[in-house]
């Protein structure tokens, strides 16, 4: 075939491009990990590339010896779990009826939900509502409620529900199941891919959320780890704030920052490849109809 | 039986709305909590934008105390800092879009050409990874990468050039913003394209091959037209999101030294409103931003509807 040589050249070039993308994507992660296991002197001299220089776990010991760190981490875990339950439940019970074409009021409710994708209240009215009108400031609710249901996720889930075979539901109706029974016993068990997707997306969203907590959480003991990390990165930790254990303050350096970043990102990086199969499937089904 | 009844009523006469609700009330009860949530947390703040025209004096009253008309709008229209933020907003978002959009599409097409299933999956897994990193970590990574002792400056120094203070020099901000954005979002951006590609009828490829099309023509004449609706949908969404630039990232990455090129409308709103306490003024600026965004998405949608027959609604 005439094209074969040109095509072979293309495939080689394509592989090189892919290798380049992979290396560029991974390098910052590898650098960060290498840095976190290297001595401060080596980092400072700019000697670290992707392998640790003068291997040490000192910075991890410093961070893990701080009870504070576990408290922030615990807060993040708590917010993620509570927030994910609320978000996924809320998204599911909204998407389910919206996926039913026979519901006539959906002509009103669907645009009502979708409009929020294109126009929002804006930062200030949201802030006043949450902090001053509803007095949710400094509570877990300010972190997990305001962003609980996103219209985009509702569309994804609604499209998935709509793709499920309607015959099953009809058979269940004949068997005497109500809408509640159908939803709990038929629809949800068939929706594992989209449920896994929603759990991952919402969990990642809350785990990584920095701005919401920084707006609403005043007491430091309620901070999620993202806020603490932000403080370490900014090296804004003054000796006084750190209290008695001022040794950490003097040792805040590039290495501590990178270890903290590694520890914060770790759970997400570990979980996501296992859920990938589901979210790719979930997004694919969700995008077929758009 | 139930089905028959439904068909009959559709062809003849729809049941009255009341009867319809009576029959389907259980399904409607699902909506009670989420719709209440939308009213409180999405629509009330929208209504709260009214404080752009009223004076807000603090406290729980989201709607302010007295009408002041357009005076806050007049104020920011005369404000040089606002115009700087406006200009930065447009420059940053449009340049970012111009780089990211074609690159993502190209990357999706190239990924689609990969033959080995495992290789493809590996590249995808790696390329999605940065999407799951928080902005705090992204900003931290950027700072580490471009710090004076970091790898990029080490490279620059080894080539015999002077080290660069990327974080403190305004002219570098747009580059950091765009490159890091592409780094984080390139792989993730391909996911919907790849999904759309798997939906293309394989017979089209077979037919084109019989007609003598090579790989490149297949991509051009089959793949791209096949994913055009997806391309248009994503483009509309991107255009709609032009004004709302990556607020969190900028907030984490900029500093007074780089305000000159980094300050955008949303960061300006944040400083004026949350930090400065000028709630009504900041709301006026935010409302301006939101309305422009809404106009952009509506216009893009109309154009796309007419030209490519793809639309969001």
Coordinates of C-alpha atoms in Angstrom, one line a residue:
Chain A
X1 CA 0.0 0.0 0.0
X2 CA 1.2 3.5 -0.8
X3 CA 0.3 5.1 2.5
X4 CA 2.1 2.5 4.6
X5 CA 5.5 4.3 4.7
X6 CA 4.0 7.7 5.5
X7 CA 1.8 6.0 8.0
X8 CA 4.7 4.2 9.7
X9 CA 6.6 7.5 10.0
X10 CA 3.5 9.1 11.5
X11 CA 3.2 6.3 14.0
X12 CA 6.8 6.8 15.1
X13 CA 6.3 10.5 15.5
X14 CA 3.0 9.9 17.3
X15 CA 4.7 7.6 19.8
X16 CA 7.4 10.2 20.4
X17 CA 4.7 12.8 21.0
X18 CA 3.0 10.5 23.4
X19 CA 6.2 9.8 25.2
X20 CA 6.9 13.5 25.5
X21 CA 3.4 14.2 26.9
X22 CA 3.8 11.3 29.4
X23 CA 7.2 12.6 30.6
X24 CA 6.1 16.2 30.8
X25 CA 3.0 15.1 32.8
X26 CA 4.9 12.9 35.2
X27 CA 8.0 15.0 35.7
X28 CA 6.6 17.5 38.2
X29 CA 5.2 14.6 40.3
X30 CA 8.5 12.7 40.3
X31 CA 10.4 15.9 41.0
X32 CA 8.2 16.6 44.0
X33 CA 8.6 13.0 45.4
X34 CA 12.3 13.1 44.8
X35 CA 12.6 16.4 46.5
X36 CA 10.6 15.3 49.5
X37 CA 13.0 12.4 50.1
X38 CA 16.2 14.5 49.5
X39 CA 18.3 16.5 51.9
X40 CA 17.6 20.2 52.1
X41 CA 21.2 21.0 51.0
X42 CA 20.7 18.9 47.8
X43 CA 17.4 20.6 47.0
X44 CA 18.9 24.0 47.6
X45 CA 21.8 23.3 45.3
X46 CA 19.3 22.3 42.6
X47 CA 20.8 18.8 42.3
X48 CA 17.5 16.9 42.6
X49 CA 15.9 15.7 39.3
X50 CA 13.8 12.6 39.5
X51 CA 15.9 10.6 42.0
X52 CA 16.2 11.6 45.7
X53 CA 19.7 12.9 46.6
X54 CA 21.0 12.0 50.0
X55 CA 17.9 10.0 50.8
X56 CA 16.1 11.0 54.0
X57 CA 12.7 10.7 55.5
X58 CA 13.2 13.5 57.9
X59 CA 10.6 15.8 56.5
X60 CA 7.9 13.1 56.7
X61 CA 8.9 12.5 60.3
X62 CA 8.5 16.1 61.1
X63 CA 5.1 16.3 59.5
X64 CA 3.8 13.1 60.9
X65 CA 5.0 13.9 64.3
X66 CA 2.6 16.9 64.4
X67 CA -0.7 16.0 65.9
X68 CA -2.1 19.0 64.0
X69 CA -1.5 17.3 60.7
X70 CA -3.7 14.4 61.6
X71 CA -6.4 16.7 62.8
X72 CA -6.5 18.5 59.5
X73 CA -6.3 15.3 57.6
X74 CA -9.2 13.9 59.7
X75 CA -11.2 17.0 59.0
X76 CA -10.7 16.5 55.3
X77 CA -11.8 12.9 55.5
X78 CA -14.9 13.9 57.5
X79 CA -15.8 16.7 55.0
X80 CA -15.2 14.4 52.1
X81 CA -17.4 11.6 53.3
X82 CA -20.3 13.7 54.6
X83 CA -20.1 16.0 51.5
X84 CA -20.0 13.1 49.1
X85 CA -23.0 11.4 50.6
X86 CA -25.0 14.6 50.4
X87 CA -23.9 15.4 46.9
X88 CA -24.4 12.0 45.4
X89 CA -27.7 11.5 47.1
X90 CA -28.9 14.9 46.1
X91 CA -27.8 14.5 42.5
X92 CA -29.4 11.1 42.2
X93 CA -32.8 12.0 43.5
X94 CA -32.8 15.1 41.2
X95 CA -31.6 13.3 38.1
X96 CA -34.0 10.4 38.5
X97 CA -37.3 12.2 37.9
X98 CA -35.7 14.5 35.4
X99 CA -34.8 11.4 33.3
X100 CA -38.4 10.5 32.9
X101 CA -39.8 12.0 29.8
X102 CA -43.4 11.4 30.9
X103 CA -43.1 13.9 33.7
X104 CA -44.7 17.0 32.3
X105 CA -43.4 19.4 34.9
X106 CA -39.9 18.6 33.7
X107 CA -40.4 21.1 31.0
X108 CA -40.1 23.6 33.8
X109 CA -37.7 21.8 36.2
X110 CA -35.0 20.8 33.7
X111 CA -34.3 24.4 32.4
X112 CA -34.6 25.5 36.0
X113 CA -31.6 23.3 36.9
X114 CA -29.7 23.8 33.7
X115 CA -29.8 27.6 33.9
X116 CA -27.5 27.5 36.9
X117 CA -24.8 26.2 34.7
X118 CA -24.7 29.5 32.8
X119 CA -25.4 32.1 35.4
X120 CA -24.7 32.1 39.1
X121 CA -25.2 34.3 42.0
X122 CA -21.6 35.3 42.1
X123 CA -19.1 35.3 44.9
X124 CA -20.5 38.1 47.1
X125 CA -24.2 37.2 47.3
X126 CA -23.2 33.5 47.9
X127 CA -20.9 34.6 50.7
X128 CA -23.5 36.8 52.4
X129 CA -26.1 34.0 52.1
X130 CA -23.9 31.3 53.6
X131 CA -22.0 33.3 56.1
X132 CA -24.5 36.0 57.3
X133 CA -28.0 35.0 56.4
X134 CA -27.8 31.3 57.1
X135 CA -25.1 31.6 59.8
X136 CA -23.3 28.5 58.5
X137 CA -19.9 30.1 58.9
X138 CA -17.4 27.9 60.8
X139 CA -19.5 24.8 60.4
X140 CA -19.0 21.8 58.3
X141 CA -22.2 22.7 56.4
X142 CA -20.6 25.8 54.8
X143 CA -18.0 23.4 53.3
X144 CA -20.3 20.6 52.1
X145 CA -23.7 22.2 51.3
X146 CA -23.3 25.3 49.0
X147 CA -21.7 23.3 46.2
X148 CA -23.5 20.0 46.9
X149 CA -25.4 19.6 43.6
X150 CA -23.9 20.7 40.3
X151 CA -26.1 20.9 37.2
X152 CA -23.4 19.3 35.1
X153 CA -23.4 16.2 37.2
X154 CA -27.2 16.1 37.2
X155 CA -27.0 16.0 33.3
X156 CA -24.5 13.2 33.4
X157 CA -26.6 11.2 35.8
X158 CA -29.9 12.0 34.1
X159 CA -28.5 10.8 30.7
X160 CA -27.3 7.6 32.3
X161 CA -30.7 6.9 34.0
X162 CA -32.5 7.6 30.7
X163 CA -30.3 5.0 29.0
X164 CA -31.4 2.2 31.2
X165 CA -33.9 -0.2 29.7
X166 CA -37.5 1.0 30.4
X167 CA -38.9 -2.6 30.2
X168 CA -37.4 -3.5 33.6
X169 CA -39.2 -0.6 35.3
X170 CA -42.5 -1.5 33.5
X171 CA -42.2 -5.1 34.7
X172 CA -41.5 -3.9 38.2
X173 CA -44.6 -1.7 38.1
X174 CA -46.6 -4.7 37.0
X175 CA -45.2 -6.5 40.0
X176 CA -46.4 -3.8 42.2
X177 CA -43.3 -1.7 43.0
X178 CA -43.8 2.0 43.5
X179 CA -41.5 4.7 42.1
X180 CA -39.5 4.5 45.3
X181 CA -39.0 0.7 45.1
X182 CA -38.0 0.9 41.4
X183 CA -35.5 3.6 42.2
X184 CA -33.9 1.7 45.1
X185 CA -34.2 -1.8 43.9
X186 CA -33.8 -1.5 40.1
X187 CA -32.3 1.8 39.0
X188 CA -29.6 2.3 41.6
X189 CA -28.2 -1.2 41.4
X190 CA -28.0 -0.8 37.6
X191 CA -26.2 2.5 38.0
X192 CA -22.9 1.5 39.5
X193 CA -20.7 3.1 36.9
X194 CA -22.3 6.5 37.2
X195 CA -22.5 6.2 41.0
X196 CA -18.8 5.4 41.2
X197 CA -18.2 8.4 38.9
X198 CA -20.2 10.7 41.0
X199 CA -18.6 9.5 44.2
X200 CA -15.1 10.0 42.8
X201 CA -15.8 13.5 41.3
X202 CA -17.5 14.8 44.4
X203 CA -15.0 13.3 46.8
X204 CA -12.1 14.7 44.8
X205 CA -13.9 18.1 44.6
X206 CA -14.3 18.3 48.4
X207 CA -10.9 16.8 49.2
X208 CA -9.2 19.4 47.1
X209 CA -11.5 22.3 48.0
X210 CA -9.5 25.1 49.4
X211 CA -11.4 28.2 48.6
X212 CA -14.7 27.3 50.3
X213 CA -13.1 26.4 53.6
X214 CA -10.8 29.4 53.4
X215 CA -13.9 31.7 53.1
X216 CA -16.0 30.1 55.7
X217 CA -13.8 28.3 58.3
X218 CA -12.3 30.6 60.9
X219 CA -11.3 28.3 63.7
X220 CA -8.1 26.7 62.7
X221 CA -9.0 23.4 64.3
X222 CA -11.7 23.0 61.7
X223 CA -9.4 23.4 58.8
X224 CA -9.1 20.8 56.1
X225 CA -5.6 19.8 55.1
X226 CA -5.8 21.9 51.9
X227 CA -5.7 25.1 54.1
X228 CA -2.9 23.9 56.2
X229 CA -1.0 23.0 53.0
X230 CA -1.6 26.4 51.6
X231 CA -0.1 27.9 54.8
X232 CA 3.0 25.7 54.6
X233 CA 3.5 26.5 50.9
X234 CA 3.3 30.2 51.7
X235 CA 5.7 29.6 54.5
X236 CA 3.4 31.9 56.4
X237 CA 3.8 29.9 59.5
X238 CA 5.3 32.2 62.0
X239 CA 7.2 30.8 65.0
X240 CA 4.5 32.1 67.4
X241 CA 1.7 30.4 65.5
X242 CA 3.4 27.1 65.7
X243 CA 3.7 27.5 69.5
X244 CA 6.1 25.4 71.5
X245 CA 7.4 23.2 68.8
X246 CA 9.1 26.0 66.9
X247 CA 11.7 23.6 65.5
X248 CA 9.3 22.9 62.6
X249 CA 9.0 26.6 61.8
X250 CA 12.7 26.9 61.4
X251 CA 12.8 23.8 59.2
X252 CA 10.0 24.8 56.9
X253 CA 11.8 24.5 53.6
X254 CA 11.2 23.2 50.1
X255 CA 11.4 19.6 51.4
X256 CA 8.7 20.0 54.0
X257 CA 6.4 21.6 51.4
X258 CA 6.9 18.8 49.0
X259 CA 6.3 16.1 51.6
X260 CA 3.1 17.8 52.6
X261 CA 2.0 18.1 49.0
X262 CA 2.8 14.4 48.5
X263 CA 0.9 13.3 51.6
X264 CA -2.1 15.5 50.6
X265 CA -2.3 14.3 47.0
X266 CA -1.6 10.6 47.9
X267 CA -5.1 9.2 48.6
X268 CA -6.6 10.7 45.4
X269 CA -3.7 9.6 43.3
X270 CA -4.0 6.1 44.7
X271 CA -7.8 5.8 44.3
X272 CA -8.4 7.4 40.9
X273 CA -6.8 4.7 38.6
X274 CA -9.1 2.1 40.1
X275 CA -12.2 4.2 39.5
X276 CA -11.0 5.3 36.0
X277 CA -12.8 2.5 34.3
X278 CA -16.1 3.6 35.8
X279 CA -15.8 7.3 35.2
X280 CA -14.7 6.9 31.6
X281 CA -17.7 4.7 31.1
X282 CA -20.0 7.0 33.0
X283 CA -18.8 10.1 31.1
X284 CA -19.1 8.2 27.8
X285 CA -22.7 7.3 28.4
X286 CA -23.4 10.7 29.8
X287 CA -22.0 12.4 26.7
X288 CA -23.7 10.4 24.0
X289 CA -26.8 12.5 24.2
X290 CA -24.8 15.6 25.3
Chain B
X1 CA -52.1 -2.3 30.2
X2 CA -50.7 0.9 31.7
X3 CA -48.8 1.5 28.5
X4 CA -51.8 1.2 26.3
X5 CA -53.7 3.6 28.4
X6 CA -50.9 6.1 28.1
X7 CA -50.7 5.9 24.4
X8 CA -54.4 6.3 24.1
X9 CA -54.5 9.3 26.3
X10 CA -51.7 10.9 24.3
X11 CA -53.4 10.5 21.0
X12 CA -56.7 11.6 22.2
X13 CA -56.6 14.0 25.1
X14 CA -53.8 14.6 27.7
X15 CA -55.0 14.0 31.2
X16 CA -55.3 17.2 33.2
X17 CA -52.2 18.4 34.9
X18 CA -53.8 17.7 38.3
X19 CA -54.5 14.1 37.3
X20 CA -51.0 13.7 35.9
X21 CA -49.5 14.9 39.2
X22 CA -51.9 12.7 41.1
X23 CA -50.7 9.7 39.2
X24 CA -47.0 10.5 39.3
X25 CA -46.8 12.2 42.6
X26 CA -44.2 9.8 43.9
X27 CA -41.7 10.7 41.2
X28 CA -42.4 14.4 41.9
X29 CA -41.6 13.9 45.6
X30 CA -38.0 13.1 44.6
X31 CA -37.7 16.7 43.5
X32 CA -38.7 18.4 46.8
X33 CA -35.3 18.4 48.5
X34 CA -33.1 19.2 45.5
X35 CA -35.3 21.9 44.1
X36 CA -35.5 23.5 47.5
X37 CA -31.7 23.3 47.5
X38 CA -31.6 25.0 44.1
X39 CA -34.0 27.7 45.2
X40 CA -32.0 28.5 48.4
X41 CA -28.4 28.1 47.2
X42 CA -28.5 28.9 43.5
X43 CA -31.5 31.2 42.9
X44 CA -31.4 33.2 46.2
X45 CA -27.9 34.4 45.5
X46 CA -29.0 35.3 42.0
X47 CA -31.7 37.5 43.5
X48 CA -29.0 38.7 46.0
X49 CA -27.3 40.4 43.1
X50 CA -29.9 43.1 43.7
X51 CA -27.4 44.6 46.2
X52 CA -25.4 45.8 43.3
X53 CA -28.2 48.4 43.0
X54 CA -28.8 48.7 46.7
X55 CA -26.7 49.6 49.7
X56 CA -25.6 46.6 51.8
X57 CA -24.7 47.6 55.3
X58 CA -23.7 44.2 56.6
X59 CA -25.8 41.8 58.6
X60 CA -28.1 39.0 57.4
X61 CA -30.1 41.0 54.9
X62 CA -29.0 39.7 51.6
X63 CA -30.9 42.3 49.7
X64 CA -29.5 45.5 51.1
X65 CA -31.3 48.5 52.6
X66 CA -31.9 51.3 50.1
X67 CA -31.9 51.8 46.3
X68 CA -28.9 53.5 44.9
X69 CA -29.4 52.9 41.2
X70 CA -26.4 52.4 39.0
X71 CA -24.0 54.3 41.2
X72 CA -21.8 51.3 41.9
X73 CA -21.6 50.5 38.2
X74 CA -20.6 54.1 37.5
X75 CA -18.0 53.8 40.2
X76 CA -16.3 50.7 38.7
X77 CA -16.6 52.0 35.2
X78 CA -14.4 54.9 36.3
X79 CA -12.0 52.6 38.1
X80 CA -8.6 52.0 36.4
X81 CA -8.0 48.8 38.4
X82 CA -11.3 47.4 37.2
X83 CA -10.3 48.0 33.5
X84 CA -6.9 46.5 34.1
X85 CA -8.6 43.4 35.5
X86 CA -11.1 43.4 32.7
X87 CA -8.3 43.5 30.1
X88 CA -6.3 40.8 31.8
X89 CA -9.3 38.7 32.0
X90 CA -9.9 38.8 28.3
X91 CA -6.2 38.4 27.4
X92 CA -5.7 35.5 29.7
X93 CA -8.9 33.6 28.8
X94 CA -8.6 34.1 25.1
X95 CA -5.0 33.2 24.8
X96 CA -5.6 30.2 27.0
X97 CA -8.5 29.1 24.9
X98 CA -6.6 29.6 21.6
X99 CA -3.8 27.3 22.8
X100 CA -5.8 24.7 24.8
X101 CA -8.7 24.1 22.4
X102 CA -6.7 23.0 19.3
X103 CA -4.1 21.2 21.4
X104 CA -6.8 19.1 23.2
X105 CA -8.4 18.2 19.9
X106 CA -5.1 17.3 18.4
X107 CA -4.1 15.2 21.4
X108 CA -7.4 13.3 21.3
X109 CA -6.9 12.6 17.6
X110 CA -3.4 11.4 18.2
X111 CA -4.5 9.2 21.1
X112 CA -7.2 7.7 18.9
X113 CA -4.5 6.6 16.5
X114 CA -2.6 4.7 19.1
X115 CA -2.9 1.0 18.3
X116 CA -1.8 -0.9 21.5
X117 CA -4.7 -1.0 23.9
X118 CA -2.4 -1.1 26.9
X119 CA -0.2 1.8 25.7
X120 CA -3.3 3.8 25.0
X121 CA -4.7 3.1 28.5
X122 CA -1.4 4.0 30.1
X123 CA -1.1 7.3 28.3
X124 CA -4.7 8.1 29.2
X125 CA -4.3 7.2 32.8
X126 CA -1.2 9.4 33.1
X127 CA -2.7 12.3 31.2
X128 CA -5.8 12.4 33.4
X129 CA -3.8 12.4 36.6
X130 CA -3.1 16.2 36.9
X131 CA -6.8 16.8 36.7
X132 CA -7.2 15.2 40.1
X133 CA -4.6 17.5 41.8
X134 CA -5.9 20.4 43.8
X135 CA -5.2 24.0 42.9
X136 CA -3.2 24.4 46.1
X137 CA -0.9 21.6 45.0
X138 CA -0.8 22.8 41.4
X139 CA 0.2 26.3 42.6
X140 CA 2.8 24.8 45.0
X141 CA 4.2 22.6 42.1
X142 CA 4.4 25.6 39.8
X143 CA 6.3 27.5 42.5
X144 CA 8.7 24.6 43.1
X145 CA 9.3 24.1 39.4
X146 CA 10.1 27.7 38.6
X147 CA 11.8 28.6 41.9
X148 CA 15.3 30.0 41.7
X149 CA 16.7 26.6 42.7
X150 CA 14.1 24.6 40.8
X151 CA 14.7 22.5 37.7
X152 CA 13.7 25.1 35.1
X153 CA 16.1 27.7 36.5
X154 CA 18.8 25.0 36.8
X155 CA 18.3 24.2 33.2
X156 CA 18.4 27.9 32.3
X157 CA 21.6 28.3 34.3
X158 CA 23.3 25.3 32.8
X159 CA 22.7 26.8 29.4
X160 CA 24.5 29.9 30.6
X161 CA 21.6 32.3 31.0
X162 CA 20.6 34.3 33.9
X163 CA 18.1 32.8 36.3
X164 CA 14.5 34.1 36.1
X165 CA 12.2 35.1 38.9
X166 CA 9.1 33.7 37.2
X167 CA 6.8 34.3 40.2
X168 CA 7.7 37.9 40.8
X169 CA 7.9 39.2 37.2
X170 CA 4.5 40.2 35.7
X171 CA 5.5 39.3 32.1
X172 CA 5.8 35.6 33.1
X173 CA 2.4 35.3 34.7
X174 CA 0.4 34.6 31.5
X175 CA 2.9 31.9 30.5
X176 CA 2.8 30.2 33.9
X177 CA -1.0 30.4 33.7
X178 CA -1.4 28.9 30.2
X179 CA 1.3 26.3 30.4
X180 CA 0.1 25.0 33.8
X181 CA -3.5 25.0 32.6
X182 CA -2.6 22.9 29.6
X183 CA -0.5 20.6 31.8
X184 CA -3.4 20.0 34.1
X185 CA -6.2 19.8 31.6
X186 CA -4.9 18.4 28.4
X187 CA -5.6 14.8 29.1
X188 CA -8.9 15.4 30.8
X189 CA -10.1 17.5 27.9
X190 CA -9.8 14.6 25.5
X191 CA -12.2 12.3 27.4
X192 CA -15.4 13.5 25.8
X193 CA -13.8 13.6 22.3
X194 CA -12.6 10.0 22.8
X195 CA -16.1 9.0 24.0
X196 CA -17.6 10.6 20.9
X197 CA -15.1 8.8 18.6
X198 CA -16.1 5.4 19.9
X199 CA -19.6 6.4 19.0
X200 CA -18.7 6.8 15.3
X201 CA -20.1 4.1 13.1
X202 CA -17.3 1.9 12.0
X203 CA -19.0 1.3 8.6
X204 CA -18.1 4.9 7.7
X205 CA -14.4 4.1 8.1
X206 CA -14.8 0.9 6.0
X207 CA -16.6 2.8 3.3
X208 CA -14.0 5.5 3.2
X209 CA -11.2 3.0 3.1
X210 CA -12.8 1.3 0.1
X211 CA -12.9 4.7 -1.5
X212 CA -9.2 4.8 -1.0
X213 CA -8.9 7.2 1.9
X214 CA -5.6 7.0 3.9
X215 CA -5.3 7.5 7.7
X216 CA -5.2 11.3 7.5
X217 CA -8.2 11.5 5.2
X218 CA -10.1 9.1 7.5
X219 CA -9.4 11.5 10.4
X220 CA -10.3 14.5 8.4
X221 CA -13.4 13.2 6.6
X222 CA -14.8 10.8 9.1
X223 CA -13.5 11.3 12.7
X224 CA -13.7 15.1 12.8
X225 CA -17.2 15.4 11.2
X226 CA -18.2 12.6 13.6
X227 CA -17.2 14.5 16.7
X228 CA -18.2 17.9 15.4
X229 CA -21.2 18.2 17.7
X230 CA -19.0 17.4 20.7
X231 CA -16.4 20.0 19.5
X232 CA -19.1 22.6 19.1
X233 CA -20.7 21.8 22.5
X234 CA -17.3 22.1 24.3
X235 CA -16.5 25.3 22.3
X236 CA -19.8 26.9 23.4
X237 CA -19.2 26.0 27.0
X238 CA -15.6 27.4 26.8
X239 CA -16.8 30.6 25.3
X240 CA -19.5 30.8 27.9
X241 CA -16.8 30.4 30.5
X242 CA -14.4 33.0 29.1
X243 CA -15.1 35.5 31.7
X244 CA -14.9 33.2 34.7
X245 CA -11.2 32.5 34.4
X246 CA -9.5 30.1 36.7
X247 CA -10.2 32.1 39.8
X248 CA -8.7 29.8 42.4
X249 CA -5.5 29.3 40.5
X250 CA -4.9 32.9 40.0
X251 CA -5.7 33.7 43.6
X252 CA -3.1 31.1 44.7
X253 CA -0.5 32.1 42.2
X254 CA -0.5 35.9 42.0
X255 CA 0.9 38.4 44.3
X256 CA 1.0 42.2 44.4
X257 CA 4.1 42.2 42.2
X258 CA 2.2 40.4 39.4
X259 CA -1.3 42.1 39.7
X260 CA -0.4 44.1 36.6
X261 CA -0.9 41.0 34.4
X262 CA -2.6 38.5 36.8
X263 CA -5.5 40.4 38.3
X264 CA -8.8 39.4 36.7
X265 CA -12.4 40.4 37.4
X266 CA -13.1 37.6 39.9
X267 CA -9.9 38.2 41.9
X268 CA -10.7 41.9 41.9
X269 CA -14.2 41.1 43.2
X270 CA -12.6 38.9 45.9
X271 CA -10.2 41.7 47.0
X272 CA -12.9 44.4 46.9
X273 CA -15.7 42.3 48.5
X274 CA -14.3 39.7 50.8
X275 CA -11.0 41.4 51.8
X276 CA -12.2 45.0 51.5
X277 CA -15.7 44.7 52.7
X278 CA -17.2 46.7 49.8
X279 CA -20.0 44.1 49.2
X280 CA -22.3 46.1 47.0
X281 CA -19.5 47.5 44.8
X282 CA -18.0 44.0 44.4
X283 CA -21.4 42.5 43.6
X284 CA -21.9 45.1 40.9
X285 CA -18.5 44.1 39.3
X286 CA -19.4 40.4 39.7
X287 CA -22.8 40.9 38.1
X288 CA -21.3 42.6 35.2
X289 CA -19.0 39.6 34.7
X290 CA -21.9 37.1 35.0
X291 CA -24.1 38.9 32.6
X292 CA -21.3 39.1 30.0
X293 CA -20.7 35.4 30.5
X294 CA -24.4 34.7 29.9
X295 CA -24.5 36.8 26.8
X296 CA -21.4 35.0 25.5
X297 CA -22.8 31.6 26.0
X298 CA -26.2 32.5 24.5
X299 CA -24.6 34.1 21.4
X300 CA -22.2 31.2 20.9
X301 CA -25.1 28.8 21.2
X302 CA -27.2 30.7 18.6
X303 CA -24.3 30.8 16.2
X304 CA -23.6 27.1 16.6
X305 CA -27.2 26.2 16.2
X306 CA -27.3 28.0 12.8
X307 CA -24.0 26.9 11.5
X308 CA -23.2 23.5 13.0
X309 CA -26.6 22.4 14.1
X310 CA -25.2 21.6 17.5
X311 CA -26.6 23.4 20.5
X312 CA -26.8 23.2 24.3
X313 CA -30.5 23.9 24.4

